[in-house]
mmCIF file of C-alpha atoms in Angstrom:
data_model
loop_
_atom_site.group_PDB
_atom_site.id
_atom_site.type_symbol
_atom_site.label_atom_id
_atom_site.label_comp_id
_atom_site.label_asym_id
_atom_site.label_seq_id
_atom_site.Cartn_x
_atom_site.Cartn_y
_atom_site.Cartn_z
ATOM 1 C CA ALA H 1 -39.078 -12.448 29.980
ATOM 2 C CA LEU H 2 -36.613 -9.568 30.011
ATOM 3 C CA PRO H 3 -33.653 -11.369 31.663
ATOM 4 C CA SER H 4 -33.980 -14.304 29.246
ATOM 5 C CA ALA H 5 -34.041 -11.954 26.229
ATOM 6 C CA LYS H 6 -30.972 -10.220 27.604
ATOM 7 C CA MET H 7 -29.359 -13.589 28.230
ATOM 8 C CA GLY H 8 -30.172 -14.657 24.660
ATOM 9 C CA CYS H 9 -28.595 -11.466 23.325
ATOM 10 C CA PHE H 10 -25.507 -12.032 25.505
ATOM 11 C CA THR H 11 -25.177 -15.637 24.252
ATOM 12 C CA PHE H 12 -25.638 -14.611 20.607
ATOM 13 C CA ILE H 13 -22.967 -11.882 20.862
ATOM 14 C CA LYS H 14 -20.682 -14.281 22.719
ATOM 15 C CA VAL H 15 -21.040 -16.929 19.963
ATOM 16 C CA MET H 16 -20.432 -14.293 17.247
ATOM 17 C CA MET H 17 -17.341 -13.100 19.140
ATOM 18 C CA ILE H 18 -16.038 -16.683 19.353
ATOM 19 C CA LEU H 19 -16.637 -17.373 15.623
ATOM 20 C CA PHE H 20 -15.176 -14.010 14.551
ATOM 21 C CA ASN H 21 -12.037 -14.575 16.619
ATOM 22 C CA LEU H 22 -11.765 -18.180 15.488
ATOM 23 C CA ALA H 23 -11.613 -16.865 11.902
ATOM 24 C CA ILE H 24 -8.933 -14.334 12.955
ATOM 25 C CA PHE H 25 -7.023 -17.089 14.766
ATOM 26 C CA LEU H 26 -7.081 -19.360 11.693
ATOM 27 C CA SER H 27 -6.056 -16.598 9.279
ATOM 28 C CA GLY H 28 -3.262 -15.654 11.687
ATOM 29 C CA GLY H 29 -2.108 -19.269 11.734
ATOM 30 C CA THR H 30 -2.188 -19.388 7.929
ATOM 31 C CA LEU H 31 -0.132 -16.197 7.574
ATOM 32 C CA LEU H 32 2.317 -17.401 10.179
ATOM 33 C CA GLY H 33 2.661 -20.689 8.302
ATOM 34 C CA VAL H 34 3.183 -18.941 4.967
ATOM 35 C CA GLY H 35 5.702 -16.539 6.536
ATOM 36 C CA ILE H 36 7.720 -19.384 7.990
ATOM 37 C CA TRP H 37 7.404 -21.525 4.848
ATOM 38 C CA VAL H 38 8.432 -18.775 2.451
ATOM 39 C CA THR H 39 11.934 -17.720 3.207
ATOM 40 C CA VAL H 40 10.912 -15.069 0.776
ATOM 41 C CA ASP H 41 12.774 -13.846 -2.282
ATOM 42 C CA GLY H 42 12.682 -10.411 -0.724
ATOM 43 C CA GLU H 43 16.252 -10.024 -1.923
ATOM 44 C CA SER H 44 15.287 -8.443 -5.244
ATOM 45 C CA PHE H 45 13.434 -5.609 -3.518
ATOM 46 C CA LEU H 46 16.356 -5.088 -1.179
ATOM 47 C CA ASP H 47 18.882 -5.026 -4.012
ATOM 48 C CA ILE H 48 17.260 -1.938 -5.524
ATOM 49 C CA PHE H 49 18.318 -0.050 -2.425
ATOM 50 C CA GLY H 50 21.833 -1.401 -2.661
ATOM 51 C CA SER H 51 24.027 -0.774 0.330
ATOM 52 C CA LEU H 52 21.042 -0.297 2.618
ATOM 53 C CA SER H 53 19.900 -3.857 2.106
ATOM 54 C CA SER H 54 22.226 -5.399 4.647
ATOM 55 C CA SER H 55 21.089 -3.184 7.496
ATOM 56 C CA VAL H 56 17.976 -1.027 7.490
ATOM 57 C CA LEU H 57 15.806 -2.733 4.903
ATOM 58 C CA GLN H 58 16.451 -6.268 6.079
ATOM 59 C CA VAL H 59 13.556 -5.518 8.413
ATOM 60 C CA VAL H 60 11.239 -5.142 5.442
ATOM 61 C CA ASN H 61 11.749 -8.777 4.513
ATOM 62 C CA VAL H 62 8.279 -9.982 3.598
ATOM 63 C CA SER H 63 8.508 -13.281 5.433
ATOM 64 C CA TYR H 64 9.192 -11.541 8.750
ATOM 65 C CA PHE H 65 6.296 -9.195 8.043
ATOM 66 C CA LEU H 66 3.957 -12.164 7.510
ATOM 67 C CA ILE H 67 5.247 -13.894 10.636
ATOM 68 C CA VAL H 68 4.685 -10.781 12.777
ATOM 69 C CA ILE H 69 1.173 -10.128 11.394
ATOM 70 C CA GLY H 70 0.317 -13.835 11.726
ATOM 71 C CA ALA H 71 1.530 -13.942 15.326
ATOM 72 C CA ILE H 72 -0.445 -10.789 16.257
ATOM 73 C CA LEU H 73 -3.619 -12.229 14.686
ATOM 74 C CA LEU H 74 -3.049 -15.529 16.521
ATOM 75 C CA VAL H 75 -2.790 -13.699 19.846
ATOM 76 C CA ILE H 76 -5.862 -11.525 19.162
ATOM 77 C CA GLY H 77 -7.882 -14.517 17.958
ATOM 78 C CA PHE H 78 -6.906 -16.604 20.960
ATOM 79 C CA LEU H 79 -7.633 -13.865 23.521
ATOM 80 C CA GLY H 80 -11.014 -13.021 21.990
ATOM 81 C CA CYS H 81 -12.132 -16.590 21.328
ATOM 82 C CA TYR H 82 -10.974 -18.151 24.603
ATOM 83 C CA GLY H 83 -11.915 -15.066 26.644
ATOM 84 C CA ALA H 84 -15.495 -15.087 25.328
ATOM 85 C CA GLN H 85 -15.834 -18.853 25.619
ATOM 86 C CA LYS H 86 -14.548 -18.985 29.202
ATOM 87 C CA ASP H 87 -16.262 -15.719 30.247
ATOM 88 C CA SER H 88 -12.844 -14.460 31.312
ATOM 89 C CA LYS H 89 -12.846 -10.740 32.141
ATOM 90 C CA CYS H 90 -9.054 -10.669 32.214
ATOM 91 C CA LEU H 91 -8.683 -12.104 28.688
ATOM 92 C CA LEU H 92 -11.456 -9.867 27.320
ATOM 93 C CA MET H 93 -9.698 -6.811 28.742
ATOM 94 C CA MET H 94 -6.396 -7.973 27.219
ATOM 95 C CA PHE H 95 -8.176 -8.470 23.867
ATOM 96 C CA PHE H 96 -9.632 -4.953 24.099
ATOM 97 C CA SER H 97 -6.211 -3.485 24.970
ATOM 98 C CA VAL H 98 -4.357 -5.242 22.108
ATOM 99 C CA VAL H 99 -6.955 -4.196 19.509
ATOM 100 C CA LEU H 100 -6.948 -0.634 20.878
ATOM 101 C CA ILE H 101 -3.135 -0.434 20.654
ATOM 102 C CA ILE H 102 -3.239 -1.699 17.039
ATOM 103 C CA PHE H 103 -6.029 0.765 16.185
ATOM 104 C CA ILE H 104 -4.019 3.703 17.615
ATOM 105 C CA ALA H 105 -0.864 2.503 15.802
ATOM 106 C CA GLU H 106 -2.769 2.376 12.486
ATOM 107 C CA VAL H 107 -4.133 5.894 12.917
ATOM 108 C CA ALA H 108 -0.635 7.136 13.816
ATOM 109 C CA ALA H 109 0.849 5.355 10.770
ATOM 110 C CA ALA H 110 -1.753 6.956 8.480
ATOM 111 C CA VAL H 111 -0.955 10.432 9.850
ATOM 112 C CA VAL H 112 2.790 9.840 9.522
ATOM 113 C CA ALA H 113 2.344 8.589 5.932
ATOM 114 C CA LEU H 114 0.435 11.743 5.002
ATOM 115 C CA VAL H 115 2.811 14.138 6.742
ATOM 116 C CA TYR H 116 6.148 12.580 5.868
ATOM 117 C CA THR H 117 5.826 11.809 2.154
ATOM 118 C CA THR H 118 8.216 14.626 1.261
ATOM 119 C CA LEU H 119 10.587 13.591 4.033
ATOM 120 C CA ALA H 120 10.623 10.037 2.621
ATOM 121 C CA GLU H 121 11.428 11.445 -0.820
ATOM 122 C CA THR H 122 14.320 13.509 0.534
ATOM 123 C CA LEU H 123 15.648 10.582 2.540
ATOM 124 C CA LEU H 124 15.398 8.125 -0.380
ATOM 125 C CA THR H 125 17.038 10.622 -2.738
ATOM 126 C CA ALA H 126 19.949 11.084 -0.343
ATOM 127 C CA LEU H 127 20.411 7.332 0.128
ATOM 128 C CA VAL H 128 19.481 5.737 -3.214
ATOM 129 C CA THR H 129 20.864 8.244 -5.747
ATOM 130 C CA PRO H 130 24.537 7.702 -4.794
ATOM 131 C CA VAL H 131 24.010 3.927 -5.106
ATOM 132 C CA LEU H 132 22.512 4.405 -8.602
ATOM 133 C CA LYS H 133 25.462 6.539 -9.688
ATOM 134 C CA GLU H 134 27.877 3.945 -8.337
ATOM 135 C CA LYS H 135 26.279 0.642 -9.406
ATOM 136 C CA TYR H 136 23.977 1.123 -12.399
ATOM 137 C CA GLY H 137 25.700 -0.466 -15.374
ATOM 138 C CA ALA H 138 28.390 -2.140 -13.274
ATOM 139 C CA ASP H 139 26.381 -4.456 -11.004
ATOM 140 C CA THR H 140 24.418 -6.827 -13.296
ATOM 141 C CA LYS H 141 21.726 -7.904 -10.824
ATOM 142 C CA PHE H 142 21.176 -4.364 -9.541
ATOM 143 C CA THR H 143 20.962 -3.015 -13.131
ATOM 144 C CA HIS H 144 18.510 -5.746 -14.166
ATOM 145 C CA ILE H 145 16.186 -5.042 -11.221
ATOM 146 C CA TRP H 146 16.128 -1.328 -11.971
ATOM 147 C CA ASN H 147 15.490 -2.006 -15.674
ATOM 148 C CA VAL H 148 12.528 -4.252 -14.874
ATOM 149 C CA THR H 149 11.143 -1.698 -12.389
ATOM 150 C CA MET H 150 11.496 1.217 -14.827
ATOM 151 C CA LYS H 151 9.875 -0.743 -17.678
ATOM 152 C CA GLU H 152 6.967 -1.950 -15.548
ATOM 153 C CA VAL H 153 6.254 1.354 -13.820
ATOM 154 C CA HIS H 154 7.160 3.527 -16.872
ATOM 155 C CA CYS H 155 9.539 5.660 -14.859
ATOM 156 C CA CYS H 156 13.189 6.695 -14.877
ATOM 157 C CA GLY H 157 15.546 6.715 -11.894
ATOM 158 C CA LEU H 158 14.282 7.698 -8.474
ATOM 159 C CA ASN H 159 13.662 11.376 -9.292
ATOM 160 C CA ASN H 160 14.497 11.655 -13.024
ATOM 161 C CA TYR H 161 17.148 10.787 -15.627
ATOM 162 C CA THR H 162 19.871 12.878 -13.915
ATOM 163 C CA ASP H 163 20.102 10.145 -11.257
ATOM 164 C CA PHE H 164 22.097 8.158 -13.857
ATOM 165 C CA THR H 165 24.549 10.942 -14.726
ATOM 166 C CA ASP H 166 28.059 9.702 -13.855
ATOM 167 C CA SER H 167 26.839 6.107 -13.461
ATOM 168 C CA PRO H 168 29.073 3.357 -14.948
ATOM 169 C CA LEU H 169 26.631 3.049 -17.891
ATOM 170 C CA TYR H 170 26.758 6.797 -18.599
ATOM 171 C CA LYS H 171 30.543 6.938 -18.321
ATOM 172 C CA GLU H 172 30.882 4.011 -20.709
ATOM 173 C CA THR H 173 28.283 4.925 -23.376
ATOM 174 C CA GLY H 174 27.307 8.548 -22.706
ATOM 175 C CA ASN H 175 23.679 7.339 -22.720
ATOM 176 C CA TYR H 176 20.892 6.887 -20.190
ATOM 177 C CA PRO H 177 18.687 3.786 -19.688
ATOM 178 C CA GLU H 178 16.111 3.394 -22.486
ATOM 179 C CA PRO H 179 13.015 3.890 -20.268
ATOM 180 C CA CYS H 180 14.295 7.447 -19.640
ATOM 181 C CA CYS H 181 13.645 8.206 -23.340
ATOM 182 C CA LYS H 182 10.396 6.222 -23.651
ATOM 183 C CA ASP H 183 12.451 3.406 -25.223
ATOM 184 C CA LEU H 184 13.806 5.598 -28.050
ATOM 185 C CA GLN H 185 17.516 5.285 -28.893
ATOM 186 C CA PRO H 186 20.153 6.566 -28.449
ATOM 187 C CA CYS H 187 18.990 7.885 -25.101
ATOM 188 C CA ASN H 188 21.330 10.882 -24.799
ATOM 189 C CA ASP H 189 21.093 14.047 -22.684
ATOM 190 C CA THR H 190 18.883 15.919 -25.180
ATOM 191 C CA LEU H 191 16.402 13.114 -25.756
ATOM 192 C CA ALA H 192 16.215 12.270 -22.053
ATOM 193 C CA ALA H 193 15.533 15.926 -21.189
ATOM 194 C CA ASP H 194 12.864 16.176 -23.934
ATOM 195 C CA SER H 195 11.198 12.894 -22.912
ATOM 196 C CA ASP H 196 10.780 14.167 -19.346
ATOM 197 C CA VAL H 197 9.910 10.731 -17.908
ATOM 198 C CA GLN H 198 8.759 10.822 -14.274
ATOM 199 C CA GLY H 199 10.974 9.413 -11.527
ATOM 200 C CA CYS H 200 9.921 6.073 -10.033
ATOM 201 C CA PHE H 201 9.190 7.597 -6.624
ATOM 202 C CA HIS H 202 6.640 10.031 -8.106
ATOM 203 C CA GLN H 203 5.215 7.350 -10.348
ATOM 204 C CA ILE H 204 4.712 4.903 -7.480
ATOM 205 C CA LEU H 205 3.153 7.700 -5.409
ATOM 206 C CA GLU H 206 0.754 8.419 -8.294
ATOM 207 C CA GLU H 207 -0.137 4.709 -8.422
ATOM 208 C CA ILE H 208 -0.812 4.752 -4.685
ATOM 209 C CA LYS H 209 -2.963 7.895 -5.034
ATOM 210 C CA THR H 210 -4.913 6.265 -7.874
ATOM 211 C CA HIS H 211 -5.705 3.303 -5.651
ATOM 212 C CA ALA H 212 -6.082 5.448 -2.521
ATOM 213 C CA GLY H 213 -9.855 4.962 -2.639
ATOM 214 C CA VAL H 214 -9.539 1.186 -2.511
ATOM 215 C CA VAL H 215 -6.792 1.321 0.137
ATOM 216 C CA GLY H 216 -8.846 3.831 2.152
ATOM 217 C CA GLY H 217 -11.940 1.637 1.860
ATOM 218 C CA VAL H 218 -10.072 -1.439 3.057
ATOM 219 C CA ALA H 219 -8.478 0.559 5.904
ATOM 220 C CA ALA H 220 -11.892 1.973 6.912
ATOM 221 C CA GLY H 221 -13.350 -1.549 6.835
ATOM 222 C CA ILE H 222 -10.564 -2.885 9.053
ATOM 223 C CA ALA H 223 -10.932 0.092 11.428
ATOM 224 C CA ALA H 224 -14.718 -0.486 11.629
ATOM 225 C CA LEU H 225 -14.126 -4.171 12.422
ATOM 226 C CA GLU H 226 -11.652 -3.219 15.141
ATOM 227 C CA VAL H 227 -14.076 -0.719 16.688
ATOM 228 C CA ALA H 228 -16.849 -3.356 16.548
ATOM 229 C CA ALA H 229 -14.550 -5.954 18.161
ATOM 230 C CA MET H 230 -13.653 -3.490 20.941
ATOM 231 C CA ALA H 231 -17.322 -2.617 21.493
ATOM 232 C CA VAL H 232 -18.340 -6.297 21.676
ATOM 233 C CA SER H 233 -15.510 -7.214 24.039
ATOM 234 C CA MET H 234 -16.442 -4.245 26.276
ATOM 235 C CA TYR H 235 -20.120 -5.294 26.194
ATOM 236 C CA LEU H 236 -19.251 -8.860 27.237
ATOM 237 C CA TYR H 237 -16.901 -7.511 29.917
ATOM 238 C CA CYS H 238 -19.594 -5.217 31.373
ATOM 239 C CA GLU H 239 -22.247 -7.976 31.260
ATOM 240 C CA LEU H 240 -19.881 -10.284 33.178
ATOM 241 C CA ASP H 241 -19.366 -7.457 35.665
ATOM 242 C CA GLN H 242 -23.079 -7.403 36.428
ATOM 243 C CA LYS H 243 -23.288 -11.148 37.039
#
């Protein structure tokens, strides 16, 4: 009775592997479709970072991000689903390798995010602050985007109100944007200094830290799924080895 029980277990795991990867395949297809369909209005995000938008941050365009993620999920889903269905050791090993690479990349990204927060702040300050001083108050679209961001996030500039010193708005009126003075007017040097509104970078970081539990939970869930997928694919691979 033992071989048949083992066979039953093998078949059950194989079917679960196929269904699981079919779901991944379909969600990958959906994301890919959405990514291609939305030639996203990622422009507004890019405009905040001004001169960078044409080069570096073009990569961050959301539609490309969706297309890449969708394509990766399609590949994983196909390898796992077809590999399990056809009892293909080669495809199962490829599935294992792809998931392992993604798992390692995620761990590396998490470490980098923790270590380089201050570096990111320094880099953004060096790149974004000059653009703020040059464009805020002169470039309508750029000014509008920053105004919306500052109102929504309750923040001022990237670091603080001094980011707007010498901007076209400051030169023209001698005032800072209203969010820098908690919407009190006129937002001059004294009031801005007294209001002490946090910079948007710090504020967004705080938001992230507030939701870190949720993000961490989701990340842990994804990691657990990946480990389970690797374990299952290895189990199927080893069982096929014994046949």
